[in-house]
Amino acid sequence: MEKIVAYCGITCSDCPTFIATKMNDNAERKRVAELWTKQYGHPFKPEDINCNGCLTKGTGVFNYATICEIRKCGQERNVKNCAYCDDYKCEKISKLHEQAPKAKETLDQTRRNIGRETKH
Ligand code: SF4
Ligand code: SF4
């Protein structure tokens, strides 16, 4: 599967919700809903486990994505992801990266690949 990276650097194509959606696999949706309910203490239903990836415009994304400030900002600025933004790293992305070091590494690596310095 092609690697799809969200605005924040999370790899959508590794996410079980994205995979269950692409495979249209209801048993997997049920499994992920139960797992995430336990993990995050929020009652997820199998029908919540639907997402075409954070870069999808409009709906067709996981519920949280519709309120995510980073996604909203990336769309408004029309950047491929936050690594391509002149204000990387802003406060919003720095805060999320404290909880998501893998996403941070993905975007930092992208910055190096595209030859852009990073403000810390
Ligand atoms: S919705 Fe927000 S936190 Fe979730 S993958 Fe997209 S940018 Fe990252
Ligand atoms: S300002 Fe921050 S959240 Fe918005 S696109 Fe730039 S780096 Fe991402």
JSON list of C-alpha atoms and ligand atoms in Angstrom, two decimals:
[
{"chain": "A", "resi": 1, "resn": "MET", "atom": "CA", "xyz": [0.00, 0.00, 0.00]},
{"chain": "A", "resi": 2, "resn": "GLU", "atom": "CA", "xyz": [1.24, 3.50, -0.85]},
{"chain": "A", "resi": 3, "resn": "LYS", "atom": "CA", "xyz": [2.52, 5.40, 2.20]},
{"chain": "A", "resi": 4, "resn": "ILE", "atom": "CA", "xyz": [0.10, 8.20, 3.12]},
{"chain": "A", "resi": 5, "resn": "VAL", "atom": "CA", "xyz": [1.30, 10.78, 5.64]},
{"chain": "A", "resi": 6, "resn": "ALA", "atom": "CA", "xyz": [-1.13, 13.06, 7.47]},
{"chain": "A", "resi": 7, "resn": "TYR", "atom": "CA", "xyz": [-0.58, 16.80, 8.00]},
{"chain": "A", "resi": 8, "resn": "CYS", "atom": "CA", "xyz": [0.89, 16.08, 11.43]},
{"chain": "A", "resi": 9, "resn": "GLY", "atom": "CA", "xyz": [3.22, 13.29, 10.25]},
{"chain": "A", "resi": 10, "resn": "ILE", "atom": "CA", "xyz": [1.16, 10.32, 11.43]},
{"chain": "A", "resi": 11, "resn": "THR", "atom": "CA", "xyz": [1.27, 7.57, 8.80]},
{"chain": "A", "resi": 12, "resn": "CYS", "atom": "CA", "xyz": [-2.40, 7.10, 7.85]},
{"chain": "A", "resi": 13, "resn": "SER", "atom": "CA", "xyz": [-1.64, 4.03, 5.77]},
{"chain": "A", "resi": 14, "resn": "ASP", "atom": "CA", "xyz": [-0.38, 2.19, 8.91]},
{"chain": "A", "resi": 15, "resn": "CYS", "atom": "CA", "xyz": [-3.54, 2.96, 10.89]},
{"chain": "A", "resi": 16, "resn": "PRO", "atom": "CA", "xyz": [-5.91, 0.02, 11.49]},
{"chain": "A", "resi": 17, "resn": "THR", "atom": "CA", "xyz": [-8.96, 2.23, 10.84]},
{"chain": "A", "resi": 18, "resn": "PHE", "atom": "CA", "xyz": [-7.59, 3.29, 7.44]},
{"chain": "A", "resi": 19, "resn": "ILE", "atom": "CA", "xyz": [-6.74, -0.33, 6.58]},
{"chain": "A", "resi": 20, "resn": "ALA", "atom": "CA", "xyz": [-10.18, -1.65, 7.68]},
{"chain": "A", "resi": 21, "resn": "THR", "atom": "CA", "xyz": [-11.80, 1.05, 5.51]},
{"chain": "A", "resi": 22, "resn": "LYS", "atom": "CA", "xyz": [-9.70, 0.25, 2.46]},
{"chain": "A", "resi": 23, "resn": "MET", "atom": "CA", "xyz": [-10.38, -3.50, 2.87]},
{"chain": "A", "resi": 24, "resn": "ASN", "atom": "CA", "xyz": [-14.04, -2.80, 3.75]},
{"chain": "A", "resi": 25, "resn": "ASP", "atom": "CA", "xyz": [-13.58, -5.39, 6.50]},
{"chain": "A", "resi": 26, "resn": "ASN", "atom": "CA", "xyz": [-16.40, -5.39, 9.06]},
{"chain": "A", "resi": 27, "resn": "ALA", "atom": "CA", "xyz": [-14.76, -7.98, 11.34]},
{"chain": "A", "resi": 28, "resn": "GLU", "atom": "CA", "xyz": [-11.68, -5.76, 11.53]},
{"chain": "A", "resi": 29, "resn": "ARG", "atom": "CA", "xyz": [-13.86, -2.69, 12.19]},
{"chain": "A", "resi": 30, "resn": "LYS", "atom": "CA", "xyz": [-15.41, -4.54, 15.14]},
{"chain": "A", "resi": 31, "resn": "ARG", "atom": "CA", "xyz": [-12.00, -5.60, 16.45]},
{"chain": "A", "resi": 32, "resn": "VAL", "atom": "CA", "xyz": [-10.56, -2.07, 16.24]},
{"chain": "A", "resi": 33, "resn": "ALA", "atom": "CA", "xyz": [-13.67, -0.55, 17.83]},
{"chain": "A", "resi": 34, "resn": "GLU", "atom": "CA", "xyz": [-13.34, -2.91, 20.81]},
{"chain": "A", "resi": 35, "resn": "LEU", "atom": "CA", "xyz": [-9.59, -2.34, 21.09]},
{"chain": "A", "resi": 36, "resn": "TRP", "atom": "CA", "xyz": [-9.86, 1.46, 20.96]},
{"chain": "A", "resi": 37, "resn": "THR", "atom": "CA", "xyz": [-12.79, 1.49, 23.38]},
{"chain": "A", "resi": 38, "resn": "LYS", "atom": "CA", "xyz": [-10.54, -0.26, 25.90]},
{"chain": "A", "resi": 39, "resn": "GLN", "atom": "CA", "xyz": [-7.48, 1.78, 25.01]},
{"chain": "A", "resi": 40, "resn": "TYR", "atom": "CA", "xyz": [-9.00, 5.27, 24.92]},
{"chain": "A", "resi": 41, "resn": "GLY", "atom": "CA", "xyz": [-11.96, 4.87, 27.31]},
{"chain": "A", "resi": 42, "resn": "HIS", "atom": "CA", "xyz": [-14.39, 6.12, 24.67]},
{"chain": "A", "resi": 43, "resn": "PRO", "atom": "CA", "xyz": [-17.20, 3.89, 23.35]},
{"chain": "A", "resi": 44, "resn": "PHE", "atom": "CA", "xyz": [-16.32, 3.36, 19.66]},
{"chain": "A", "resi": 45, "resn": "LYS", "atom": "CA", "xyz": [-18.74, 1.45, 17.45]},
{"chain": "A", "resi": 46, "resn": "PRO", "atom": "CA", "xyz": [-17.71, -0.55, 14.35]},
{"chain": "A", "resi": 47, "resn": "GLU", "atom": "CA", "xyz": [-19.36, 2.12, 12.16]},
{"chain": "A", "resi": 48, "resn": "ASP", "atom": "CA", "xyz": [-17.01, 4.73, 13.70]},
{"chain": "A", "resi": 49, "resn": "ILE", "atom": "CA", "xyz": [-14.07, 2.83, 12.22]},
{"chain": "A", "resi": 50, "resn": "ASN", "atom": "CA", "xyz": [-14.12, 4.50, 8.82]},
{"chain": "A", "resi": 51, "resn": "CYS", "atom": "CA", "xyz": [-11.47, 6.83, 7.46]},
{"chain": "A", "resi": 52, "resn": "ASN", "atom": "CA", "xyz": [-9.98, 7.52, 4.04]},
{"chain": "A", "resi": 53, "resn": "GLY", "atom": "CA", "xyz": [-7.05, 9.39, 5.55]},
{"chain": "A", "resi": 54, "resn": "CYS", "atom": "CA", "xyz": [-6.46, 12.83, 6.99]},
{"chain": "A", "resi": 55, "resn": "LEU", "atom": "CA", "xyz": [-5.67, 14.40, 3.59]},
{"chain": "A", "resi": 56, "resn": "THR", "atom": "CA", "xyz": [-9.17, 13.61, 2.28]},
{"chain": "A", "resi": 57, "resn": "LYS", "atom": "CA", "xyz": [-11.19, 16.78, 1.80]},
{"chain": "A", "resi": 58, "resn": "GLY", "atom": "CA", "xyz": [-14.54, 17.15, 3.56]},
{"chain": "A", "resi": 59, "resn": "THR", "atom": "CA", "xyz": [-16.06, 14.06, 5.14]},
{"chain": "A", "resi": 60, "resn": "GLY", "atom": "CA", "xyz": [-14.96, 10.42, 4.82]},
{"chain": "A", "resi": 61, "resn": "VAL", "atom": "CA", "xyz": [-12.49, 10.88, 7.65]},
{"chain": "A", "resi": 62, "resn": "PHE", "atom": "CA", "xyz": [-12.41, 9.66, 11.24]},
{"chain": "A", "resi": 63, "resn": "ASN", "atom": "CA", "xyz": [-14.59, 11.81, 13.51]},
{"chain": "A", "resi": 64, "resn": "TYR", "atom": "CA", "xyz": [-11.71, 13.49, 15.31]},
{"chain": "A", "resi": 65, "resn": "ALA", "atom": "CA", "xyz": [-10.25, 14.70, 12.01]},
{"chain": "A", "resi": 66, "resn": "THR", "atom": "CA", "xyz": [-13.29, 16.94, 11.47]},
{"chain": "A", "resi": 67, "resn": "ILE", "atom": "CA", "xyz": [-12.35, 18.99, 14.55]},
{"chain": "A", "resi": 68, "resn": "CYS", "atom": "CA", "xyz": [-8.56, 18.70, 14.36]},
{"chain": "A", "resi": 69, "resn": "GLU", "atom": "CA", "xyz": [-6.92, 22.16, 14.32]},
{"chain": "A", "resi": 70, "resn": "ILE", "atom": "CA", "xyz": [-3.79, 20.87, 12.58]},
{"chain": "A", "resi": 71, "resn": "ARG", "atom": "CA", "xyz": [-5.74, 19.35, 9.69]},
{"chain": "A", "resi": 72, "resn": "LYS", "atom": "CA", "xyz": [-7.85, 22.51, 9.39]},
{"chain": "A", "resi": 73, "resn": "CYS", "atom": "CA", "xyz": [-4.74, 24.70, 9.36]},
{"chain": "A", "resi": 74, "resn": "GLY", "atom": "CA", "xyz": [-2.92, 22.49, 6.82]},
{"chain": "A", "resi": 75, "resn": "GLN", "atom": "CA", "xyz": [-5.92, 22.66, 4.51]},
{"chain": "A", "resi": 76, "resn": "GLU", "atom": "CA", "xyz": [-6.22, 26.43, 4.86]},
{"chain": "A", "resi": 77, "resn": "ARG", "atom": "CA", "xyz": [-2.53, 26.87, 4.08]},
{"chain": "A", "resi": 78, "resn": "ASN", "atom": "CA", "xyz": [-2.78, 24.35, 1.27]},
{"chain": "A", "resi": 79, "resn": "VAL", "atom": "CA", "xyz": [0.40, 22.50, 2.27]},
{"chain": "A", "resi": 80, "resn": "LYS", "atom": "CA", "xyz": [1.12, 18.86, 1.47]},
{"chain": "A", "resi": 81, "resn": "ASN", "atom": "CA", "xyz": [1.75, 18.38, 5.19]},
{"chain": "A", "resi": 82, "resn": "CYS", "atom": "CA", "xyz": [3.16, 20.49, 8.04]},
{"chain": "A", "resi": 83, "resn": "ALA", "atom": "CA", "xyz": [6.77, 19.84, 6.98]},
{"chain": "A", "resi": 84, "resn": "TYR", "atom": "CA", "xyz": [6.11, 22.05, 3.94]},
{"chain": "A", "resi": 85, "resn": "CYS", "atom": "CA", "xyz": [4.81, 24.95, 6.04]},
{"chain": "A", "resi": 86, "resn": "ASP", "atom": "CA", "xyz": [6.89, 28.12, 6.60]},
{"chain": "A", "resi": 87, "resn": "ASP", "atom": "CA", "xyz": [5.85, 28.09, 10.25]},
{"chain": "A", "resi": 88, "resn": "TYR", "atom": "CA", "xyz": [7.00, 24.55, 11.04]},
{"chain": "A", "resi": 89, "resn": "LYS", "atom": "CA", "xyz": [7.21, 24.09, 13.95]},
{"chain": "A", "resi": 90, "resn": "CYS", "atom": "CA", "xyz": [4.31, 26.08, 15.28]},
{"chain": "A", "resi": 91, "resn": "GLU", "atom": "CA", "xyz": [2.93, 25.59, 18.77]},
{"chain": "A", "resi": 92, "resn": "LYS", "atom": "CA", "xyz": [0.07, 23.34, 17.59]},
{"chain": "A", "resi": 93, "resn": "ILE", "atom": "CA", "xyz": [2.34, 20.82, 15.89]},
{"chain": "A", "resi": 94, "resn": "SER", "atom": "CA", "xyz": [5.00, 20.96, 18.64]},
{"chain": "A", "resi": 95, "resn": "LYS", "atom": "CA", "xyz": [2.37, 20.08, 21.23]},
{"chain": "A", "resi": 96, "resn": "LEU", "atom": "CA", "xyz": [1.10, 17.10, 19.26]},
{"chain": "A", "resi": 97, "resn": "HIS", "atom": "CA", "xyz": [4.63, 15.90, 18.59]},
{"chain": "A", "resi": 98, "resn": "GLU", "atom": "CA", "xyz": [5.31, 15.69, 22.33]},
{"chain": "A", "resi": 99, "resn": "GLN", "atom": "CA", "xyz": [2.77, 12.83, 22.30]},
{"chain": "A", "resi": 100, "resn": "ALA", "atom": "CA", "xyz": [3.70, 11.44, 18.89]},
{"chain": "A", "resi": 101, "resn": "PRO", "atom": "CA", "xyz": [7.49, 11.18, 18.47]},
{"chain": "A", "resi": 102, "resn": "LYS", "atom": "CA", "xyz": [7.19, 8.96, 15.39]},
{"chain": "A", "resi": 103, "resn": "ALA", "atom": "CA", "xyz": [5.12, 11.60, 13.60]},
{"chain": "A", "resi": 104, "resn": "LYS", "atom": "CA", "xyz": [7.71, 14.22, 14.57]},
{"chain": "A", "resi": 105, "resn": "GLU", "atom": "CA", "xyz": [10.53, 12.10, 13.16]},
{"chain": "A", "resi": 106, "resn": "THR", "atom": "CA", "xyz": [8.61, 11.59, 9.90]},
{"chain": "A", "resi": 107, "resn": "LEU", "atom": "CA", "xyz": [8.15, 15.34, 9.39]},
{"chain": "A", "resi": 108, "resn": "ASP", "atom": "CA", "xyz": [11.69, 16.22, 10.54]},
{"chain": "A", "resi": 109, "resn": "GLN", "atom": "CA", "xyz": [13.01, 13.71, 8.02]},
{"chain": "A", "resi": 110, "resn": "THR", "atom": "CA", "xyz": [10.82, 15.25, 5.30]},
{"chain": "A", "resi": 111, "resn": "ARG", "atom": "CA", "xyz": [12.30, 18.67, 6.16]},
{"chain": "A", "resi": 112, "resn": "ARG", "atom": "CA", "xyz": [15.80, 17.28, 5.75]},
{"chain": "A", "resi": 113, "resn": "ASN", "atom": "CA", "xyz": [14.81, 15.62, 2.46]},
{"chain": "A", "resi": 114, "resn": "ILE", "atom": "CA", "xyz": [13.46, 18.85, 1.04]},
{"chain": "A", "resi": 115, "resn": "GLY", "atom": "CA", "xyz": [16.43, 20.84, 2.37]},
{"chain": "A", "resi": 116, "resn": "ARG", "atom": "CA", "xyz": [14.56, 23.13, 4.72]},
{"chain": "A", "resi": 117, "resn": "GLU", "atom": "CA", "xyz": [15.83, 24.27, 8.10]},
{"chain": "A", "resi": 118, "resn": "THR", "atom": "CA", "xyz": [13.60, 23.72, 11.10]},
{"chain": "A", "resi": 119, "resn": "LYS", "atom": "CA", "xyz": [12.87, 26.42, 13.67]},
{"chain": "A", "resi": 120, "resn": "HIS", "atom": "CA", "xyz": [12.76, 24.87, 17.17]},
{"chain": "B", "resi": 1, "resn": "SF4", "atom": "S1", "xyz": [-6.68, 14.53, 12.03]},
{"chain": "B", "resi": 1, "resn": "SF4", "atom": "FE1", "xyz": [-5.08, 15.79, 12.98]},
{"chain": "B", "resi": 1, "resn": "SF4", "atom": "S2", "xyz": [-4.09, 14.46, 14.48]},
{"chain": "B", "resi": 1, "resn": "SF4", "atom": "FE2", "xyz": [-5.30, 13.16, 13.08]},
{"chain": "B", "resi": 1, "resn": "SF4", "atom": "S3", "xyz": [-3.84, 12.51, 11.52]},
{"chain": "B", "resi": 1, "resn": "SF4", "atom": "FE3", "xyz": [-4.86, 14.38, 10.77]},
{"chain": "B", "resi": 1, "resn": "SF4", "atom": "S4", "xyz": [-3.55, 16.10, 11.40]},
{"chain": "B", "resi": 1, "resn": "SF4", "atom": "FE4", "xyz": [-2.94, 14.30, 12.56]},
{"chain": "B", "resi": 2, "resn": "SF4", "atom": "S1", "xyz": [0.98, 26.52, 11.10]},
{"chain": "B", "resi": 2, "resn": "SF4", "atom": "FE1", "xyz": [1.46, 24.63, 12.19]},
{"chain": "B", "resi": 2, "resn": "SF4", "atom": "S2", "xyz": [-0.39, 23.33, 12.08]},
{"chain": "B", "resi": 2, "resn": "SF4", "atom": "FE2", "xyz": [-0.56, 24.94, 10.51]},
{"chain": "B", "resi": 2, "resn": "SF4", "atom": "S3", "xyz": [0.25, 23.99, 8.65]},
{"chain": "B", "resi": 2, "resn": "SF4", "atom": "FE3", "xyz": [1.92, 25.14, 9.63]},
{"chain": "B", "resi": 2, "resn": "SF4", "atom": "S4", "xyz": [3.00, 23.65, 10.91]},
{"chain": "B", "resi": 2, "resn": "SF4", "atom": "FE4", "xyz": [0.96, 22.76, 10.37]}
]
